[in-house]
Tab-separated table of C-alpha atoms in Angstrom:
chain	number	residue	atom	x	y	z
A	97	MET	CA	131.085	19.682	99.446
A	98	HIS	CA	131.299	16.713	97.069
A	99	SER	CA	131.608	13.329	98.803
A	100	ASP	CA	132.034	10.089	96.827
A	101	ASP	CA	130.797	7.866	99.656
A	102	VAL	CA	127.545	9.767	99.992
A	103	VAL	CA	126.892	9.561	96.262
A	104	TRP	CA	127.557	5.812	96.214
A	105	ASP	CA	125.315	5.178	99.217
A	106	THR	CA	122.415	6.990	97.600
A	107	LEU	CA	122.831	5.628	94.058
A	108	GLY	CA	124.365	2.231	94.500
A	109	ASN	CA	122.523	0.856	97.477
A	110	ARG	CA	119.333	2.710	98.347
A	111	GLN	CA	117.838	4.904	95.636
A	112	PHE	CA	117.197	4.486	91.945
A	113	CYS	CA	119.944	4.897	89.300
A	114	SER	CA	118.925	5.184	85.637
A	115	TYR	CA	122.187	3.570	84.434
A	116	LYS	CA	121.909	0.441	86.599
A	117	ILE	CA	120.673	-2.901	85.214
A	118	THR	CA	119.883	-5.551	87.815
A	119	THR	CA	120.103	-9.267	87.073
A	120	LYS	CA	119.934	-12.398	89.213
A	121	THR	CA	123.704	-12.753	89.456
A	122	GLN	CA	125.212	-9.268	88.956
A	123	ASN	CA	124.444	-5.588	88.357
A	124	PHE	CA	125.598	-3.818	85.190
A	125	CYS	CA	126.059	-0.150	84.300
A	126	ARG	CA	125.034	1.485	80.988
A	127	ASN	CA	126.938	4.745	81.468
A	128	GLU	CA	129.154	5.525	78.446
A	129	TYR	CA	132.054	6.581	80.706
A	130	ASN	CA	132.053	3.377	82.744
A	131	LEU	CA	135.431	1.640	82.666
A	132	THR	CA	134.406	-2.000	83.184
A	133	GLY	CA	130.639	-2.061	82.553
A	134	LEU	CA	129.922	-3.282	86.112
A	135	CYS	CA	127.987	-1.445	88.786
A	136	ASN	CA	130.349	-1.299	91.808
A	137	ARG	CA	132.086	1.266	93.944
A	138	SER	CA	135.399	1.367	92.101
A	139	SER	CA	133.919	1.365	88.576
A	140	CYS	CA	131.121	3.933	89.025
A	141	PRO	CA	131.916	7.173	87.130
A	142	LEU	CA	129.462	9.184	89.267
A	143	ALA	CA	130.751	8.084	92.682
A	144	ASN	CA	134.468	8.695	91.853
A	145	SER	CA	135.733	12.249	91.590
A	146	GLN	CA	139.044	11.058	90.079
A	147	TYR	CA	138.229	8.797	87.173
A	148	ALA	CA	139.623	7.801	83.751
A	149	THR	CA	138.340	5.691	80.847
A	150	ILE	CA	138.969	4.821	77.171
A	151	ARG	CA	136.451	5.569	74.410
A	152	GLU	CA	136.427	4.933	70.671
A	153	GLU	CA	135.117	7.519	68.186
A	154	LYS	CA	135.236	6.974	64.390
A	155	GLY	CA	138.002	4.381	64.597
A	156	ARG	CA	140.279	6.374	66.951
A	157	CYS	CA	140.820	5.826	70.682
A	158	TYR	CA	140.707	8.649	73.248
A	159	LEU	CA	141.700	8.764	76.909
A	160	TYR	CA	139.135	10.602	79.078
A	161	MET	CA	140.222	11.876	82.530
A	162	LYS	CA	138.158	13.531	85.297
A	163	THR	CA	139.588	15.335	88.329
A	164	ILE	CA	137.974	16.886	91.380
A	165	GLU	CA	139.356	20.354	90.512
A	166	ARG	CA	137.036	20.600	87.509
A	167	ALA	CA	133.924	19.300	89.337
A	168	ALA	CA	132.499	22.833	89.527
A	169	PHE	CA	132.735	23.223	85.713
A	170	PRO	CA	130.597	20.576	83.986
A	171	ARG	CA	131.548	21.922	80.562
A	172	ARG	CA	135.244	21.196	81.209
A	173	LEU	CA	134.755	18.191	83.461
A	174	TRP	CA	136.392	15.587	81.158
A	175	GLU	CA	139.841	16.022	79.603
A	176	ARG	CA	140.290	14.161	76.299
A	177	VAL	CA	143.661	12.921	74.949
A	178	LEU	CA	144.053	11.379	71.476
A	179	LEU	CA	146.026	8.132	71.602
A	180	SER	CA	148.469	6.959	68.933
A	181	LYS	CA	147.549	4.344	66.341
A	182	ASN	CA	150.591	2.320	67.377
A	183	TYR	CA	149.641	-0.039	70.191
A	184	GLU	CA	152.907	0.232	72.163
A	185	LYS	CA	153.076	4.010	71.919
A	186	ALA	CA	149.448	4.277	73.058
A	187	LEU	CA	150.238	2.199	76.175
A	188	GLU	CA	153.168	4.479	76.945
A	189	GLU	CA	150.897	7.522	76.607
A	190	ILE	CA	148.405	5.986	79.055
A	191	ASP	CA	151.220	5.409	81.571
A	192	GLU	CA	152.441	8.983	81.188
A	193	ASN	CA	149.014	10.574	81.682
A	194	LEU	CA	148.036	8.279	84.597
A	195	ILE	CA	151.423	8.126	86.330
A	196	TYR	CA	150.119	9.156	89.772
A	197	TRP	CA	146.650	7.576	89.488
A	198	PRO	CA	145.490	4.382	91.254
A	199	ARG	CA	146.850	1.155	89.826
A	200	PHE	CA	143.323	-0.273	89.313
A	201	ILE	CA	142.295	2.568	86.962
A	202	ARG	CA	145.578	2.430	85.049
A	203	HIS	CA	145.353	-1.346	84.554
A	204	LYS	CA	141.660	-1.275	83.532
A	205	CYS	CA	142.326	1.506	81.002
A	206	LYS	CA	145.035	-0.591	79.341
A	207	GLN	CA	142.754	-3.609	79.312
A	208	ARG	CA	139.896	-1.629	77.732
A	209	PHE	CA	142.235	-0.132	75.144
A	210	THR	CA	143.426	-3.658	74.183
A	211	LYS	CA	139.854	-4.876	73.659
A	212	ILE	CA	138.956	-1.843	71.557
A	213	THR	CA	142.023	-2.279	69.300
A	214	GLN	CA	141.156	-5.947	68.805
A	215	TYR	CA	137.611	-5.292	67.627
A	216	LEU	CA	138.833	-2.432	65.392
A	217	ILE	CA	141.216	-4.874	63.675
A	218	ARG	CA	138.372	-7.351	63.186
A	219	ILE	CA	136.180	-4.607	61.690
A	220	ARG	CA	138.913	-3.708	59.179
A	221	LYS	CA	139.335	-7.341	58.149
A	222	LEU	CA	135.606	-7.815	57.654
A	223	THR	CA	135.321	-4.657	55.548
A	224	LEU	CA	138.168	-5.793	53.284
A	225	LYS	CA	136.733	-9.282	52.983
A	226	ARG	CA	134.086	-9.946	50.335
A	227	GLN	CA	130.664	-10.183	51.911
A	228	ARG	CA	127.140	-10.764	50.769
A	229	LYS	CA	125.004	-7.701	50.477
A	230	LEU	CA	121.360	-8.107	51.383
A	231	VAL	CA	119.156	-6.100	49.039
A	232	PRO	CA	115.528	-5.613	50.093
A	233	LEU	CA	112.828	-6.552	47.591
A	234	ARG	CA	110.360	-3.783	46.924
A	235	ARG	CA	107.221	-5.638	45.931
A	236	LYS	CA	105.152	-2.558	45.231
A	237	ILE	CA	107.716	-1.047	42.842
A	238	GLU	CA	108.228	-4.409	41.096
A	239	ARG	CA	104.471	-4.776	40.475
A	240	ARG	CA	104.289	-1.231	39.146
A	241	GLU	CA	107.213	-1.783	36.751
A	242	LYS	CA	105.702	-5.058	35.570
A	243	ARG	CA	102.388	-3.376	34.741
A	244	ARG	CA	104.208	-0.635	32.865
A	245	GLU	CA	106.172	-3.186	30.827
A	246	GLU	CA	102.993	-5.026	29.885
A	247	LYS	CA	101.324	-1.789	28.787
A	248	ALA	CA	104.389	-0.752	26.769
A	249	LEU	CA	104.472	-4.162	25.056
A	250	ILE	CA	100.800	-3.912	24.105
A	251	ALA	CA	101.338	-0.382	22.760
A	252	ALA	CA	104.357	-1.516	20.725
A	253	GLN	CA	102.413	-4.412	19.207
A	254	LEU	CA	99.570	-2.043	18.326
A	255	ASP	CA	101.997	0.405	16.680
A	256	ASN	CA	103.558	-2.398	14.627
A	257	ALA	CA	100.131	-3.603	13.488
A	258	ILE	CA	99.124	-0.076	12.444
A	259	GLU	CA	102.392	0.388	10.563
A	260	LYS	CA	101.953	-2.907	8.685
A	261	GLU	CA	98.385	-2.026	7.751
A	262	LEU	CA	99.400	1.391	6.426
A	263	LEU	CA	102.234	-0.126	4.400
A	264	GLU	CA	99.879	-2.676	2.872
A	265	ARG	CA	97.468	0.078	1.888
A	266	LEU	CA	100.337	2.084	0.458
A	267	LYS	CA	101.387	-0.881	-1.681
A	268	GLN	CA	97.846	-1.345	-2.916
A	269	ASP	CA	97.600	2.410	-3.669
A	270	THR	CA	94.392	2.738	-1.688
A	271	TYR	CA	94.595	6.452	-0.964
A	272	GLY	CA	96.635	7.581	-3.931
A	273	ASP	CA	98.386	10.925	-3.346
A	274	ILE	CA	96.104	12.184	-0.557
A	275	TYR	CA	98.966	12.668	1.941
A	276	ASN	CA	102.749	12.495	1.891
A	277	PHE	CA	103.704	9.163	3.508
A	278	PRO	CA	107.324	8.925	4.790
A	279	ILE	CA	109.296	6.996	2.194
A	280	HIS	CA	111.926	5.633	4.656
A	281	ALA	CA	109.288	3.419	6.346
A	282	PHE	CA	108.317	1.995	2.957
A	283	ASP	CA	111.968	1.280	2.100
A	284	LYS	CA	112.448	-0.375	5.471
A	285	ALA	CA	109.509	-2.709	4.849
A	286	LEU	CA	110.877	-3.634	1.415
A	287	GLN	CA	114.278	-4.443	2.879
A	288	GLN	CA	112.677	-6.681	5.489
A	289	GLN	CA	110.768	-8.562	2.808
A	290	ASP	CA	113.950	-9.022	0.743
A	291	ALA	CA	115.811	-10.332	3.769
A	292	GLU	CA	113.015	-12.788	4.576
A	293	SER	CA	112.895	-14.050	0.978
A	294	GLU	CA	116.691	-14.526	0.926
A	295	SER	CA	116.635	-16.456	4.200
A	296	GLU	CA	113.836	-18.697	2.882
A	297	SER	CA	115.718	-19.398	-0.354
A	298	ASP	CA	118.905	-20.250	1.579
A	299	ALA	CA	116.958	-22.623	3.794
A	300	GLU	CA	115.431	-24.353	0.749
A	301	LYS	CA	118.864	-24.763	-0.839
A	302	GLU	CA	120.245	-26.316	2.334
A	303	GLU	CA	117.340	-28.746	2.476
A	304	GLU	CA	117.887	-29.752	-1.166
A	305	ASP	CA	121.586	-30.332	-0.530
A	306	ASP	CA	120.761	-32.526	2.451
A	307	GLU	CA	118.332	-34.555	0.364
A	308	ASP	CA	120.955	-35.010	-2.373
A	309	MET	CA	123.490	-36.225	0.157
A	310	ASP	CA	121.103	-38.841	1.516
A	311	LYS	CA	120.199	-40.350	-1.878
A	312	ARG	CA	122.087	-43.405	-3.214
A	313	GLU	CA	122.195	-44.501	-6.859
A	314	PHE	CA	123.424	-47.673	-8.584
A	315	VAL	CA	124.850	-47.290	-12.114
A	316	GLU	CA	125.267	-50.083	-14.688
A	317	ALA	CA	128.818	-50.783	-15.821
A	318	ASP	CA	129.803	-50.488	-19.521
A	319	ASP	CA	130.852	-53.468	-21.691
A	320	SER	CA	134.288	-52.013	-22.253
A	321	ASP	CA	134.957	-51.926	-18.504
A	322	LEU	CA	133.909	-55.567	-18.146
A	323	SER	CA	136.183	-56.673	-21.014
A	324	ASP	CA	139.096	-54.834	-19.397
A	325	PHE	CA	138.512	-56.695	-16.138
A	326	GLU	CA	138.425	-60.057	-17.973
A	327	ASP	CA	141.734	-59.332	-19.725
A	328	MET	CA	143.303	-58.444	-16.418
A	329	ASP	CA	142.140	-61.726	-14.885
A	330	LYS	CA	143.623	-63.718	-17.795
A	331	LEU	CA	146.960	-61.993	-17.470
A	332	GLU	CA	147.067	-62.643	-13.758
A	333	THR	CA	146.280	-66.397	-14.153
A	334	SER	CA	148.944	-66.884	-16.868
A	335	SER	CA	151.588	-65.128	-14.797
A	336	GLU	CA	150.717	-67.286	-11.761
A	337	GLU	CA	151.089	-70.507	-13.799
A	338	GLU	CA	154.524	-69.442	-15.054
A	339	GLN	CA	155.680	-68.665	-11.525
A	340	GLU	CA	154.519	-72.063	-10.289
A	341	GLU	CA	156.445	-73.909	-13.052
A	342	GLU	CA	159.647	-72.032	-12.237
A	343	GLU	CA	159.287	-72.849	-8.537
A	344	GLU	CA	158.899	-76.596	-9.286
A	345	VAL	CA	162.096	-76.642	-11.302
A	346	GLU	CA	163.979	-74.878	-8.513
A	347	LYS	CA	162.610	-77.339	-5.956
A	348	LYS	CA	163.822	-80.346	-7.924
A	349	ALA	CA	167.286	-78.867	-8.311
A	350	SER	CA	167.598	-78.041	-4.649
A	351	HIS	CA	166.294	-81.470	-3.635
A	352	SER	CA	168.923	-83.235	-5.705
A	353	LYS	CA	171.702	-81.115	-4.219
A	354	SER	CA	170.595	-81.492	-0.624
A	355	LYS	CA	170.445	-85.339	-0.640
A	356	GLY	CA	172.542	-86.925	2.144
A	357	LYS	CA	172.988	-83.642	3.992
A	358	THR	CA	171.482	-82.542	7.270
A	359	PRO	CA	168.650	-80.136	7.015
A	360	LEU	CA	169.608	-76.513	7.476
A	361	LYS	CA	168.645	-74.767	10.641
A	362	GLY	CA	166.306	-71.869	10.363
A	363	PRO	CA	162.664	-71.076	9.956
A	364	ALA	CA	160.577	-73.652	8.104
A	365	ARG	CA	159.826	-72.756	4.542
A	366	ARG	CA	156.278	-72.350	3.453
A	367	LYS	CA	154.906	-75.247	1.418
A	368	ARG	CA	153.642	-74.444	-1.979
A	369	PRO	CA	150.753	-76.207	-3.694
A	370	TYR	CA	151.710	-79.291	-5.738
A	371	ILE	CA	150.861	-79.115	-9.434
A	372	GLU	CA	151.083	-81.965	-11.914
A	373	ILE	CA	151.884	-81.224	-15.558
A	374	GLU	CA	151.167	-83.763	-18.247
A	375	TYR	CA	152.788	-83.743	-21.712
A	376	GLU	CA	151.303	-85.546	-24.723
A	377	GLU	CA	153.471	-86.748	-27.677
A	378	GLU	CA	152.053	-87.792	-31.032
A	379	THR	CA	153.607	-90.916	-32.691
A	380	GLU	CA	153.002	-92.301	-36.163
A	381	PRO	CA	151.324	-95.730	-36.430
A	382	THR	CA	153.714	-98.749	-36.943
A	383	THR	CA	151.670	-100.309	-39.773
A	384	LYS	CA	152.702	-97.614	-42.176
A	385	THR	CA	156.401	-98.213	-41.536
A	386	LYS	CA	156.127	-101.957	-42.148
A	387	ALA	CA	154.357	-101.523	-45.434
A	388	ALA	CA	157.080	-99.184	-46.592
């Protein structure tokens, strides 16, 4: 006959239990069906014939129940019930399946289900969030690939040198018509030479243009240009003298009109330079008139 008290006395207190972890303050249980993770009489899945717990498998929660009627059948010892993804409906399902069970087991199952749903939500958020991916460095493979690249580069340089040498000999007609050399390689070499010569000529032209832009030259003016400038200066001086004479006449007229009157209000007029004009008159000598 199965007795829970006898099992607990032998496992919990006296003898060895492979699931028990002892610490200085408290004992813990590593059994996957444990409801709280503590090693005590009410939470031990081995010392309780009527037991229930919540487990998570591949993102879904299941309710596991054990009854004393199935103790003789280890294959069908635990009954598994899939819980809903909705949190409220899952709590209702736990209440329905554990309606006549002890209140401690029912409360601890709800508490465990709440914790599991919380860490599932956190897992989903972390997977959707952008994270850094740590990629291991394979030193051996990197060294191998580096050696292969160096060997391939040396081989390519050797092939290019051989090709250039053969093309030079073909141009010089060293071997004549001994073998049929592929003509497309010869055409390719000619095109490369033409492209190089064109690029060199373009560079030389650009350099010449830059040199021409930097140079400065001074050119002597022609006599005709100088005479034109002198005529222009004469015309300008004569026109200025005429304008000055006209302004003097206007000043005298305005001065005579404005005598005895108050000065007009307004901005002061700009003073013009004063110019004196002298007139010479020729007169006949008086001795000639007397003699007549």
